[in-house]
PDB file of C-alpha atoms in Angstrom:
ATOM      1  CA  MET A   1      -9.515  29.140 -29.390  1.00 44.00           C
ATOM      2  CA  SER A   2      -9.201  25.833 -28.665  1.00 62.00           C
ATOM      3  CA  LYS A   3     -11.931  23.685 -27.497  1.00 70.00           C
ATOM      4  CA  VAL A   4     -12.690  23.969 -23.598  1.00 80.00           C
ATOM      5  CA  THR A   5     -11.954  20.001 -22.373  1.00 84.00           C
ATOM      6  CA  LEU A   6     -12.602  18.079 -18.953  1.00 84.00           C
ATOM      7  CA  LYS A   7      -8.884  18.561 -18.070  1.00 86.00           C
ATOM      8  CA  ASP A   8      -9.255  22.319 -18.522  1.00 87.00           C
ATOM      9  CA  ILE A   9     -12.071  22.359 -16.204  1.00 89.00           C
ATOM     10  CA  ALA A  10     -10.496  20.101 -13.340  1.00 88.00           C
ATOM     11  CA  LYS A  11      -7.576  22.286 -13.505  1.00 88.00           C
ATOM     12  CA  ILE A  12      -9.557  25.156 -12.512  1.00 91.00           C
ATOM     13  CA  ALA A  13     -11.840  23.307 -10.032  1.00 88.00           C
ATOM     14  CA  ASN A  14      -8.684  21.372  -8.478  1.00 88.00           C
ATOM     15  CA  ILE A  15     -10.137  18.164  -9.173  1.00 86.00           C
ATOM     16  CA  SER A  16      -9.594  15.320 -11.289  1.00 84.00           C
ATOM     17  CA  SER A  17     -11.040  14.801 -14.880  1.00 82.00           C
ATOM     18  CA  ALA A  18     -13.119  11.639 -13.423  1.00 81.00           C
ATOM     19  CA  ALA A  19     -14.517  13.615 -11.214  1.00 85.00           C
ATOM     20  CA  VAL A  20     -15.608  16.579 -13.158  1.00 85.00           C
ATOM     21  CA  SER A  21     -17.389  13.855 -15.806  1.00 82.00           C
ATOM     22  CA  ILE A  22     -19.170  12.195 -12.840  1.00 85.00           C
ATOM     23  CA  ILE A  23     -20.434  15.814 -12.190  1.00 87.00           C
ATOM     24  CA  LEU A  24     -21.534  17.063 -15.422  1.00 84.00           C
ATOM     25  CA  ASN A  25     -22.837  13.456 -16.570  1.00 79.00           C
ATOM     26  CA  ASP A  26     -25.010  13.767 -13.307  1.00 75.00           C
ATOM     27  CA  LYS A  27     -23.447  10.658 -12.077  1.00 76.00           C
ATOM     28  CA  PRO A  28     -23.750   9.507  -8.265  1.00 72.00           C
ATOM     29  CA  SER A  29     -20.879  10.333  -6.203  1.00 76.00           C
ATOM     30  CA  ARG A  30     -20.020  11.863  -2.791  1.00 78.00           C
ATOM     31  CA  ILE A  31     -18.825  14.650  -3.899  1.00 87.00           C
ATOM     32  CA  SER A  32     -20.287  17.747  -2.258  1.00 87.00           C
ATOM     33  CA  GLU A  33     -23.114  19.877  -3.636  1.00 87.00           C
ATOM     34  CA  GLU A  34     -21.020  22.693  -3.449  1.00 88.00           C
ATOM     35  CA  LYS A  35     -18.222  21.206  -5.767  1.00 89.00           C
ATOM     36  CA  LYS A  36     -21.130  20.275  -8.084  1.00 89.00           C
ATOM     37  CA  ALA A  37     -22.097  23.923  -8.185  1.00 89.00           C
ATOM     38  CA  GLU A  38     -18.841  25.115  -8.830  1.00 90.00           C
ATOM     39  CA  VAL A  39     -17.784  22.271 -11.455  1.00 89.00           C
ATOM     40  CA  LYS A  40     -20.975  23.379 -13.484  1.00 89.00           C
ATOM     41  CA  LYS A  41     -20.425  26.939 -12.888  1.00 89.00           C
ATOM     42  CA  ILE A  42     -16.721  26.846 -14.575  1.00 90.00           C
ATOM     43  CA  ALA A  43     -18.142  24.791 -17.492  1.00 87.00           C
ATOM     44  CA  ALA A  44     -20.768  27.151 -18.196  1.00 85.00           C
ATOM     45  CA  GLU A  45     -18.580  29.959 -18.102  1.00 85.00           C
ATOM     46  CA  LEU A  46     -15.952  28.200 -20.635  1.00 85.00           C
ATOM     47  CA  ASN A  47     -18.784  27.427 -22.661  1.00 77.00           C
ATOM     48  CA  TYR A  48     -17.736  23.918 -22.496  1.00 81.00           C
ATOM     49  CA  ARG A  49     -19.789  21.004 -24.892  1.00 68.00           C
ATOM     50  CA  PRO A  50     -19.052  17.733 -24.488  1.00 68.00           C
ATOM     51  CA  ASN A  51     -17.511  15.788 -27.298  1.00 58.00           C
ATOM     52  CA  LYS A  52     -19.902  12.847 -28.619  1.00 50.00           C
ATOM     53  CA  ILE A  53     -16.938  11.361 -30.567  1.00 44.00           C
ATOM     54  CA  ALA A  54     -14.480  11.438 -27.719  1.00 51.00           C
ATOM     55  CA  ARG A  55     -17.304  10.203 -24.804  1.00 50.00           C
ATOM     56  CA  SER A  56     -17.655   7.010 -27.534  1.00 44.00           C
ATOM     57  CA  LEU A  57     -14.261   6.267 -27.568  1.00 49.00           C
ATOM     58  CA  LEU A  58     -14.380   6.479 -23.559  1.00 51.00           C
ATOM     59  CA  SER A  59     -16.312   3.001 -23.777  1.00 53.00           C
ATOM     60  CA  THR A  60     -13.667   1.148 -25.344  1.00 69.00           C
ATOM     61  CA  SER A  61     -10.845  -0.861 -23.753  1.00 80.00           C
ATOM     62  CA  THR A  62      -7.616   0.159 -23.908  1.00 84.00           C
ATOM     63  CA  LYS A  63      -6.108  -2.732 -22.671  1.00 90.00           C
ATOM     64  CA  THR A  64      -3.782  -0.851 -20.345  1.00 93.00           C
ATOM     65  CA  ILE A  65      -4.033  -0.766 -16.410  1.00 95.00           C
ATOM     66  CA  GLY A  66      -2.222   1.610 -14.117  1.00 96.00           C
ATOM     67  CA  ILE A  67      -0.432   0.405 -11.022  1.00 97.00           C
ATOM     68  CA  LEU A  68       0.321   2.658  -8.185  1.00 97.00           C
ATOM     69  CA  ILE A  69       3.079   1.860  -5.255  1.00 95.00           C
ATOM     70  CA  PRO A  70       4.832   3.707  -2.686  1.00 93.00           C
ATOM     71  CA  ASP A  71       8.708   2.645  -3.304  1.00 91.00           C
ATOM     72  CA  ILE A  72       9.596   0.999  -6.199  1.00 90.00           C
ATOM     73  CA  GLU A  73      13.074   0.090  -4.576  1.00 88.00           C
ATOM     74  CA  ASN A  74      11.370  -2.555  -2.021  1.00 89.00           C
ATOM     75  CA  PRO A  75      11.865  -5.814  -3.134  1.00 88.00           C
ATOM     76  CA  PHE A  76       8.331  -6.614  -2.055  1.00 90.00           C
ATOM     77  CA  PHE A  77       6.615  -3.835  -4.452  1.00 92.00           C
ATOM     78  CA  SER A  78       8.759  -4.401  -7.099  1.00 92.00           C
ATOM     79  CA  LYS A  79       7.465  -8.470  -7.029  1.00 92.00           C
ATOM     80  CA  LEU A  80       4.244  -7.736  -6.346  1.00 94.00           C
ATOM     81  CA  VAL A  81       4.271  -5.098  -9.880  1.00 95.00           C
ATOM     82  CA  ARG A  82       6.245  -8.200 -11.899  1.00 94.00           C
ATOM     83  CA  ASP A  83       3.419 -10.800 -10.854  1.00 94.00           C
ATOM     84  CA  ILE A  84       0.412  -8.050 -11.374  1.00 95.00           C
ATOM     85  CA  GLU A  85       2.002  -7.623 -14.613  1.00 94.00           C
ATOM     86  CA  GLN A  86       2.801 -10.701 -15.580  1.00 92.00           C
ATOM     87  CA  THR A  87      -0.706 -11.940 -15.235  1.00 91.00           C
ATOM     88  CA  MET A  88      -2.306  -8.915 -16.877  1.00 91.00           C
ATOM     89  CA  SER A  89      -0.036  -9.523 -19.874  1.00 90.00           C
ATOM     90  CA  ILE A  90      -1.643 -12.779 -20.239  1.00 89.00           C
ATOM     91  CA  GLU A  91      -5.510 -11.252 -20.910  1.00 86.00           C
ATOM     92  CA  GLY A  92      -3.308  -8.678 -23.235  1.00 89.00           C
ATOM     93  CA  TYR A  93      -3.422  -5.686 -20.985  1.00 91.00           C
ATOM     94  CA  SER A  94      -0.091  -3.492 -20.754  1.00 93.00           C
ATOM     95  CA  THR A  95       1.003  -1.897 -17.720  1.00 94.00           C
ATOM     96  CA  LEU A  96       1.558   1.724 -16.824  1.00 95.00           C
ATOM     97  CA  ILE A  97       3.670   1.743 -13.058  1.00 95.00           C
ATOM     98  CA  ALA A  98       3.953   4.879 -10.772  1.00 96.00           C
ATOM     99  CA  ASN A  99       6.129   5.651  -7.953  1.00 95.00           C
ATOM    100  CA  SER A 100       4.633   7.675  -5.069  1.00 95.00           C
ATOM    101  CA  ASN A 101       8.101   7.700  -2.870  1.00 93.00           C
ATOM    102  CA  ASP A 102       5.361   7.295   0.055  1.00 91.00           C
ATOM    103  CA  LEU A 103       3.983  11.212  -0.696  1.00 94.00           C
ATOM    104  CA  TYR A 104       0.306  11.638  -0.505  1.00 93.00           C
ATOM    105  CA  ALA A 105       0.805  14.550  -3.173  1.00 93.00           C
ATOM    106  CA  SER A 106       2.266  12.072  -5.604  1.00 95.00           C
ATOM    107  CA  ASP A 107      -0.807   9.411  -4.843  1.00 95.00           C
ATOM    108  CA  ILE A 108      -3.569  11.868  -6.228  1.00 93.00           C
ATOM    109  CA  HIS A 109      -0.887  13.026  -9.258  1.00 93.00           C
ATOM    110  CA  HIS A 110      -0.124   9.425 -10.222  1.00 95.00           C
ATOM    111  CA  ILE A 111      -3.907   8.345 -10.220  1.00 94.00           C
ATOM    112  CA  ASN A 112      -4.994  11.526 -11.886  1.00 91.00           C
ATOM    113  CA  GLU A 113      -2.300  10.823 -14.649  1.00 92.00           C
ATOM    114  CA  PHE A 114      -3.777   7.495 -15.219  1.00 92.00           C
ATOM    115  CA  LEU A 115      -7.093   8.304 -15.321  1.00 90.00           C
ATOM    116  CA  ASP A 116      -6.526  10.827 -18.088  1.00 86.00           C
ATOM    117  CA  ARG A 117      -4.761   8.111 -20.143  1.00 88.00           C
ATOM    118  CA  GLN A 118      -8.008   6.193 -19.766  1.00 88.00           C
ATOM    119  CA  VAL A 119      -6.763   3.643 -18.483  1.00 92.00           C
ATOM    120  CA  ASP A 120      -9.259   0.385 -18.072  1.00 93.00           C
ATOM    121  CA  GLY A 121      -8.322   0.098 -14.590  1.00 94.00           C
ATOM    122  CA  ILE A 122      -6.131   0.910 -11.492  1.00 96.00           C
ATOM    123  CA  ILE A 123      -4.208  -0.679  -8.835  1.00 97.00           C
ATOM    124  CA  ALA A 124      -2.896   1.698  -6.224  1.00 96.00           C
ATOM    125  CA  CYS A 125      -0.975   0.871  -2.735  1.00 95.00           C
ATOM    126  CA  VAL A 126      -1.025   4.350  -1.439  1.00 94.00           C
ATOM    127  CA  SER A 127       1.846   6.307   0.402  1.00 93.00           C
ATOM    128  CA  ASN A 128       2.076   6.154   4.140  1.00 90.00           C
ATOM    129  CA  GLU A 129       1.787   9.883   4.205  1.00 92.00           C
ATOM    130  CA  THR A 130      -1.839   9.889   2.746  1.00 93.00           C
ATOM    131  CA  TYR A 131      -3.151   8.186   6.031  1.00 92.00           C
ATOM    132  CA  LEU A 132      -2.542  12.133   7.326  1.00 92.00           C
ATOM    133  CA  HIS A 133      -4.761  13.173   4.505  1.00 92.00           C
ATOM    134  CA  MET A 134      -7.874  10.680   5.074  1.00 91.00           C
ATOM    135  CA  GLU A 135     -10.991  12.456   4.768  1.00 90.00           C
ATOM    136  CA  GLU A 136      -9.732  14.313   1.576  1.00 91.00           C
ATOM    137  CA  PHE A 137      -8.329  11.156   0.207  1.00 93.00           C
ATOM    138  CA  GLN A 138     -11.420   9.276   0.525  1.00 92.00           C
ATOM    139  CA  ALA A 139     -13.649  11.642  -1.362  1.00 89.00           C
ATOM    140  CA  PHE A 140     -10.818  11.631  -3.910  1.00 90.00           C
ATOM    141  CA  LEU A 141     -11.579   7.712  -4.320  1.00 91.00           C
ATOM    142  CA  GLU A 142     -15.154   8.355  -4.195  1.00 88.00           C
ATOM    143  CA  SER A 143     -15.008  10.930  -6.816  1.00 86.00           C
ATOM    144  CA  ILE A 144     -13.513   7.738  -9.204  1.00 88.00           C
ATOM    145  CA  ASP A 145     -15.930   6.187 -11.586  1.00 86.00           C
ATOM    146  CA  ALA A 146     -12.932   3.982 -13.029  1.00 90.00           C
ATOM    147  CA  PRO A 147     -12.348   0.706 -12.078  1.00 94.00           C
ATOM    148  CA  LEU A 148     -10.056   0.801  -8.708  1.00 96.00           C
ATOM    149  CA  VAL A 149      -8.540  -1.776  -6.614  1.00 97.00           C
ATOM    150  CA  LEU A 150      -6.769  -0.943  -3.302  1.00 97.00           C
ATOM    151  CA  VAL A 151      -3.577  -3.249  -2.390  1.00 96.00           C
ATOM    152  CA  ASP A 152      -1.769  -4.242   0.764  1.00 92.00           C
ATOM    153  CA  ARG A 153      -2.831  -0.964   2.641  1.00 91.00           C
ATOM    154  CA  LEU A 154      -6.715  -0.807   3.609  1.00 92.00           C
ATOM    155  CA  ILE A 155      -8.299   2.468   3.256  1.00 91.00           C
ATOM    156  CA  SER A 156     -11.718   2.386   5.345  1.00 88.00           C
ATOM    157  CA  ASN A 157     -15.286   3.487   4.058  1.00 88.00           C
ATOM    158  CA  VAL A 158     -14.962   3.585   0.458  1.00 91.00           C
ATOM    159  CA  LYS A 159     -16.768   1.848  -2.272  1.00 92.00           C
ATOM    160  CA  LYS A 160     -13.668   0.178  -3.979  1.00 94.00           C
ATOM    161  CA  ARG A 161     -12.368  -3.154  -3.742  1.00 95.00           C
ATOM    162  CA  GLN A 162      -9.562  -4.127  -1.679  1.00 96.00           C
ATOM    163  CA  VAL A 163      -6.934  -7.037  -0.784  1.00 96.00           C
ATOM    164  CA  VAL A 164      -4.738  -6.977   2.051  1.00 93.00           C
ATOM    165  CA  SER A 165      -2.759  -9.205   4.205  1.00 93.00           C
ATOM    166  CA  ASP A 166      -4.050  -9.831   7.864  1.00 94.00           C
ATOM    167  CA  ASN A 167      -0.689  -7.750   9.136  1.00 94.00           C
ATOM    168  CA  ARG A 168      -1.764  -8.009  12.681  1.00 95.00           C
ATOM    169  CA  LEU A 169      -1.990 -11.830  12.672  1.00 96.00           C
ATOM    170  CA  GLY A 170       1.501 -11.536  10.922  1.00 96.00           C
ATOM    171  CA  GLY A 171       2.500  -9.556  13.845  1.00 97.00           C
ATOM    172  CA  TYR A 172       1.055 -11.779  16.500  1.00 97.00           C
ATOM    173  CA  ILE A 173       2.854 -14.770  15.063  1.00 96.00           C
ATOM    174  CA  ALA A 174       6.035 -13.329  14.623  1.00 96.00           C
ATOM    175  CA  THR A 175       5.617 -12.281  18.397  1.00 96.00           C
ATOM    176  CA  LYS A 176       4.570 -15.245  19.470  1.00 95.00           C
ATOM    177  CA  PHE A 177       7.523 -17.105  17.898  1.00 95.00           C
ATOM    178  CA  LEU A 178      10.325 -14.991  19.811  1.00 95.00           C
ATOM    179  CA  LEU A 179       8.544 -15.332  23.176  1.00 94.00           C
ATOM    180  CA  GLN A 180       8.499 -19.072  22.746  1.00 92.00           C
ATOM    181  CA  LYS A 181      12.329 -18.703  22.284  1.00 90.00           C
ATOM    182  CA  ASN A 182      14.518 -18.763  25.451  1.00 85.00           C
ATOM    183  CA  ILE A 183      14.978 -14.815  25.277  1.00 91.00           C
ATOM    184  CA  LYS A 184      15.464 -12.612  28.225  1.00 92.00           C
ATOM    185  CA  HIS A 185      14.819  -9.266  26.400  1.00 93.00           C
ATOM    186  CA  LEU A 186      12.407  -8.684  23.589  1.00 95.00           C
ATOM    187  CA  ALA A 187      13.038  -6.089  20.774  1.00 95.00           C
ATOM    188  CA  VAL A 188      10.439  -4.708  18.216  1.00 97.00           C
ATOM    189  CA  VAL A 189      11.770  -2.498  15.034  1.00 97.00           C
ATOM    190  CA  THR A 190       8.542  -0.874  13.853  1.00 95.00           C
ATOM    191  CA  GLY A 191       7.407   0.796  10.594  1.00 91.00           C
ATOM    192  CA  GLY A 192       6.971   5.046  10.694  1.00 86.00           C
ATOM    193  CA  LYS A 193       4.072   6.077  12.973  1.00 87.00           C
ATOM    194  CA  ASN A 194       1.969   6.529  10.021  1.00 85.00           C
ATOM    195  CA  SER A 195       2.237   3.403   8.500  1.00 88.00           C
ATOM    196  CA  PHE A 196      -0.781   1.694   8.346  1.00 88.00           C
ATOM    197  CA  ILE A 197       0.891  -2.145   8.029  1.00 91.00           C
ATOM    198  CA  SER A 198       3.450  -1.176  10.663  1.00 94.00           C
ATOM    199  CA  ASN A 199       0.486   0.122  13.533  1.00 93.00           C
ATOM    200  CA  GLU A 200      -1.249  -2.856  12.449  1.00 94.00           C
ATOM    201  CA  ARG A 201       1.520  -5.258  13.009  1.00 95.00           C
ATOM    202  CA  LEU A 202       2.031  -3.445  15.963  1.00 96.00           C
ATOM    203  CA  LYS A 203      -1.476  -4.692  17.367  1.00 96.00           C
ATOM    204  CA  GLY A 204      -0.545  -8.267  16.647  1.00 96.00           C
ATOM    205  CA  VAL A 205       2.336  -8.047  18.735  1.00 96.00           C
ATOM    206  CA  LYS A 206       0.477  -6.266  21.929  1.00 95.00           C
ATOM    207  CA  GLN A 207      -2.199  -9.445  21.645  1.00 95.00           C
ATOM    208  CA  ALA A 208       0.726 -11.597  21.752  1.00 95.00           C
ATOM    209  CA  LEU A 209       2.415 -10.384  24.863  1.00 94.00           C
ATOM    210  CA  ASP A 210      -1.262 -10.050  26.551  1.00 92.00           C
ATOM    211  CA  GLU A 211      -1.530 -13.248  26.022  1.00 92.00           C
ATOM    212  CA  ILE A 212       1.924 -14.887  26.785  1.00 88.00           C
ATOM    213  CA  LYS A 213       2.941 -12.849  29.919  1.00 84.00           C
ATOM    214  CA  LEU A 214       6.657 -13.271  30.384  1.00 85.00           C
ATOM    215  CA  ASN A 215       8.506 -11.218  33.068  1.00 87.00           C
ATOM    216  CA  ILE A 216      11.173  -9.717  30.566  1.00 92.00           C
ATOM    217  CA  PRO A 217      11.631  -6.180  29.223  1.00 92.00           C
ATOM    218  CA  VAL A 218      10.274  -5.248  26.044  1.00 93.00           C
ATOM    219  CA  ASP A 219      11.684  -2.159  24.195  1.00 94.00           C
ATOM    220  CA  PHE A 220      10.430  -0.456  20.645  1.00 96.00           C
ATOM    221  CA  PHE A 221      12.443   0.945  17.898  1.00 96.00           C
ATOM    222  CA  GLU A 222      10.899   3.206  15.067  1.00 94.00           C
ATOM    223  CA  GLY A 223      12.514   2.684  11.362  1.00 93.00           C
ATOM    224  CA  ASP A 224      11.068   3.241   8.469  1.00 90.00           C
ATOM    225  CA  PHE A 225      11.131  -0.098   6.702  1.00 90.00           C
ATOM    226  CA  HIS A 226      14.671   0.502   4.913  1.00 92.00           C
ATOM    227  CA  PHE A 227      17.866  -1.492   5.352  1.00 94.00           C
ATOM    228  CA  GLN A 228      19.574   1.148   6.506  1.00 95.00           C
ATOM    229  CA  SER A 229      17.271   2.224   9.528  1.00 94.00           C
ATOM    230  CA  GLY A 230      17.714  -1.391  10.582  1.00 95.00           C
ATOM    231  CA  TYR A 231      21.503  -0.877  10.320  1.00 95.00           C
ATOM    232  CA  ASP A 232      21.185   2.542  12.340  1.00 96.00           C
ATOM    233  CA  ILE A 233      19.003   1.239  15.249  1.00 95.00           C
ATOM    234  CA  GLY A 234      21.512  -1.873  15.453  1.00 94.00           C
ATOM    235  CA  ILE A 235      24.401   0.673  15.516  1.00 94.00           C
ATOM    236  CA  HIS A 236      23.415   3.435  17.503  1.00 93.00           C
ATOM    237  CA  SER A 237      21.355   1.695  20.238  1.00 92.00           C
ATOM    238  CA  ASN A 238      21.175  -1.285  23.075  1.00 89.00           C
ATOM    239  CA  ILE A 239      19.012  -3.365  20.774  1.00 92.00           C
ATOM    240  CA  LEU A 240      21.590  -6.002  20.034  1.00 89.00           C
ATOM    241  CA  THR A 241      22.355  -7.403  23.379  1.00 89.00           C
ATOM    242  CA  GLU A 242      22.675 -11.158  24.777  1.00 88.00           C
ATOM    243  CA  ASN A 243      19.523 -13.244  24.775  1.00 88.00           C
ATOM    244  CA  THR A 244      17.518 -10.822  22.652  1.00 91.00           C
ATOM    245  CA  GLY A 245      14.746 -11.501  20.809  1.00 94.00           C
ATOM    246  CA  VAL A 246      13.966  -8.666  17.822  1.00 96.00           C
ATOM    247  CA  PHE A 247      10.871  -8.568  15.575  1.00 97.00           C
ATOM    248  CA  CYS A 248      11.637  -6.350  12.574  1.00 97.00           C
ATOM    249  CA  PHE A 249       8.396  -5.376  10.800  1.00 96.00           C
ATOM    250  CA  ASN A 250      10.216  -6.095   7.482  1.00 93.00           C
ATOM    251  CA  ASP A 251      13.276  -8.028   6.272  1.00 94.00           C
ATOM    252  CA  LEU A 252      14.918  -5.368   4.810  1.00 94.00           C
ATOM    253  CA  MET A 253      15.298  -3.612   8.288  1.00 95.00           C
ATOM    254  CA  ALA A 254      16.428  -7.048   9.740  1.00 96.00           C
ATOM    255  CA  TYR A 255      19.217  -7.279   7.084  1.00 95.00           C
ATOM    256  CA  GLY A 256      20.136  -3.900   8.361  1.00 95.00           C
ATOM    257  CA  LEU A 257      20.091  -5.228  12.221  1.00 95.00           C
ATOM    258  CA  LEU A 258      22.330  -8.204  10.969  1.00 94.00           C
ATOM    259  CA  LYS A 259      24.913  -6.161   9.269  1.00 94.00           C
ATOM    260  CA  ALA A 260      24.990  -4.469  12.495  1.00 94.00           C
ATOM    261  CA  ASN A 261      25.786  -7.480  14.744  1.00 92.00           C
ATOM    262  CA  ARG A 262      28.364  -8.455  12.368  1.00 91.00           C
ATOM    263  CA  ILE A 263      30.233  -5.439  14.117  1.00 92.00           C
ATOM    264  CA  LYS A 264      28.634  -6.026  17.727  1.00 90.00           C
ATOM    265  CA  ASN A 265      28.812  -9.597  17.198  1.00 89.00           C
ATOM    266  CA  ALA A 266      26.212 -10.036  20.654  1.00 87.00           C
ATOM    267  CA  LYS A 267      25.371 -13.672  21.105  1.00 88.00           C
ATOM    268  CA  ASN A 268      21.976 -15.504  21.427  1.00 88.00           C
ATOM    269  CA  ILE A 269      20.380 -13.010  19.243  1.00 92.00           C
ATOM    270  CA  GLU A 270      17.313 -14.506  17.789  1.00 93.00           C
ATOM    271  CA  ILE A 271      15.867 -11.818  14.810  1.00 95.00           C
ATOM    272  CA  ILE A 272      12.609 -12.534  12.786  1.00 96.00           C
ATOM    273  CA  GLY A 273      11.750 -10.371   9.808  1.00 95.00           C
ATOM    274  CA  TYR A 274       8.535  -9.961   7.727  1.00 93.00           C
ATOM    275  CA  ASP A 275       8.020 -10.309   3.477  1.00 89.00           C
ATOM    276  CA  ASN A 276      10.073 -13.404   3.483  1.00 90.00           C
ATOM    277  CA  LEU A 277      12.220 -12.066   0.498  1.00 85.00           C
ATOM    278  CA  ALA A 278      14.402 -14.221  -1.871  1.00 81.00           C
ATOM    279  CA  TYR A 279      16.939 -12.610  -0.613  1.00 82.00           C
ATOM    280  CA  SER A 280      17.613 -14.650   2.255  1.00 83.00           C
ATOM    281  CA  ASP A 281      17.585 -17.955   0.050  1.00 82.00           C
ATOM    282  CA  MET A 282      19.638 -16.106  -2.334  1.00 81.00           C
ATOM    283  CA  PHE A 283      22.377 -15.039   0.013  1.00 84.00           C
ATOM    284  CA  GLY A 284      22.013 -17.870   2.734  1.00 83.00           C
ATOM    285  CA  ILE A 285      20.869 -15.653   5.424  1.00 85.00           C
ATOM    286  CA  ASN A 286      19.120 -17.709   8.338  1.00 88.00           C
ATOM    287  CA  LEU A 287      16.375 -15.029   9.047  1.00 93.00           C
ATOM    288  CA  PRO A 288      12.706 -16.452   9.988  1.00 94.00           C
ATOM    289  CA  SER A 289      10.269 -14.304   8.499  1.00 95.00           C
ATOM    290  CA  ILE A 290       6.483 -13.754   8.073  1.00 95.00           C
ATOM    291  CA  ASN A 291       5.647 -14.944   4.534  1.00 93.00           C
ATOM    292  CA  GLN A 292       2.640 -12.639   2.853  1.00 89.00           C
ATOM    293  CA  ASN A 293       2.406 -14.696  -0.298  1.00 89.00           C
ATOM    294  CA  ILE A 294       2.988 -12.010  -2.331  1.00 90.00           C
ATOM    295  CA  GLN A 295       1.787 -14.200  -5.806  1.00 91.00           C
ATOM    296  CA  GLN A 296      -1.292 -14.972  -4.284  1.00 93.00           C
ATOM    297  CA  LEU A 297      -1.752 -11.179  -3.216  1.00 94.00           C
ATOM    298  CA  ALA A 298      -1.058 -10.302  -6.763  1.00 94.00           C
ATOM    299  CA  GLU A 299      -3.317 -12.937  -8.238  1.00 94.00           C
ATOM    300  CA  ASN A 300      -6.222 -11.988  -5.951  1.00 95.00           C
ATOM    301  CA  THR A 301      -5.556  -8.568  -6.641  1.00 96.00           C
ATOM    302  CA  VAL A 302      -5.676  -8.890 -10.493  1.00 95.00           C
ATOM    303  CA  LEU A 303      -9.118 -10.912  -9.573  1.00 95.00           C
ATOM    304  CA  MET A 304     -10.635  -7.996  -7.876  1.00 95.00           C
ATOM    305  CA  LEU A 305      -9.573  -5.710 -10.859  1.00 95.00           C
ATOM    306  CA  GLN A 306     -11.038  -7.673 -13.240  1.00 94.00           C
ATOM    307  CA  LYS A 307     -14.102  -8.039 -11.425  1.00 94.00           C
ATOM    308  CA  SER A 308     -14.468  -4.075 -11.308  1.00 94.00           C
ATOM    309  CA  ILE A 309     -13.731  -3.781 -14.816  1.00 92.00           C
ATOM    310  CA  LYS A 310     -16.605  -5.775 -15.401  1.00 91.00           C
ATOM    311  CA  ASN A 311     -19.512  -5.227 -13.061  1.00 91.00           C
ATOM    312  CA  GLY A 312     -17.974  -1.701 -11.291  1.00 90.00           C
ATOM    313  CA  ASN A 313     -16.479  -0.622  -8.089  1.00 91.00           C
ATOM    314  CA  GLU A 314     -18.091  -2.010  -5.078  1.00 91.00           C
ATOM    315  CA  TYR A 315     -17.039  -2.378  -1.548  1.00 92.00           C
ATOM    316  CA  GLU A 316     -15.350  -5.863  -0.857  1.00 93.00           C
ATOM    317  CA  VAL A 317     -11.890  -6.444   1.459  1.00 94.00           C
ATOM    318  CA  LEU A 318     -10.446  -9.580   1.012  1.00 95.00           C
ATOM    319  CA  TYR A 319      -7.974 -10.431   3.872  1.00 94.00           C
ATOM    320  CA  LEU A 320      -5.089 -13.058   3.050  1.00 95.00           C
ATOM    321  CA  GLU A 321      -3.646 -14.818   6.131  1.00 94.00           C
ATOM    322  CA  PRO A 322       0.037 -14.433   6.722  1.00 93.00           C
ATOM    323  CA  SER A 323       2.459 -17.767   7.751  1.00 92.00           C
ATOM    324  CA  LEU A 324       5.615 -18.391   9.315  1.00 92.00           C
TER     325      LEU A 324
END
C-alpha cells in the first residue's frame, strides 16, 4: 500500500492540503472545530504518518510564486502579470500563471495547485463569481498559511495583505470630468452586478452626481468589461445620442462603443474609459481614461508579497490613487 499523503486526506475532507497541514500541526486558524476533528479522524483511520524529510524540505525556498488572474485576455491583467513577473525574476523567482475565467471553482482549484507545488508565495486577483461565495472563500483564505497577497479586488475580513486601486475615487473623477462638459445626457456602462470594482466605481459615480447636481437624464447600462459588450450596447440601445457623455468602466468597453459610433455617427459624444490602456496611444484613439498605474500596482504587490514571505501573513490594505 502506498504511503498516505496530506493530499489524500485533503481530497476526502474536501479542503486544501495546506489546511490539512495546519490542522495536523495544531497551528492557529479559523477552521471550525468540527472540520479539525473530521480531518484528524480521517488521518487516524488512514494511519497517516508525517514525512519528516518532506517537512524539512518545506522550509526550503522553491524560488517560485503563483499568480492567479481572472481574464488573461484583458490587457490590464496581462500587463499586471508581466510587470510582477519581471520584478520577481530580478529577485531570482520563476512564476506560475493561472487564469480562472472569472469562476469561483477555478480560484479554489488554482490556489490549491499552487499550494501543492509548494510555491513561496501567491498573488491572487479573485474572480467576480467568488463574491457570491464570500463566507466560504474567506474561510478558505484563512486556512492558508503560505504567503498570499490579494491584488485589485478587495476581500474584507481576512488576515492577508492587499493592494487595490481606489475605484470609488476613479469613478468620481471620471464622472466629474463628464459633468463639467456641455453634455445634455449622462450614460454609464458598468461591469457585472457581482463585480467588486464595478460596484466601487458606481459609488464614485453616485458621489459625483450628488455633488454636481445637473438637471440632465442619467442612464445605466450593464456590460461585462469586454469589448463586445460595449459594442452591443452601442448598437442595440439609445446610448449614442447627441450631446451625451458616456463613462465606460474600462477601456475595452469604450473601444466597443467607439466602434459602434462609427456606424451610428452620433455627434458631440464625450466618452471616458478606465485603465488607460496603451492601445489608445498605439492606434491614435482619442480616449480620456482613468489611469490606475499598473506598474505601481505591480511594484507594491511585490513589496507586499516580500513582506508576507519574510514576516508571514498579516492584515494590511494599501489603496493606490488613480488619476485622469
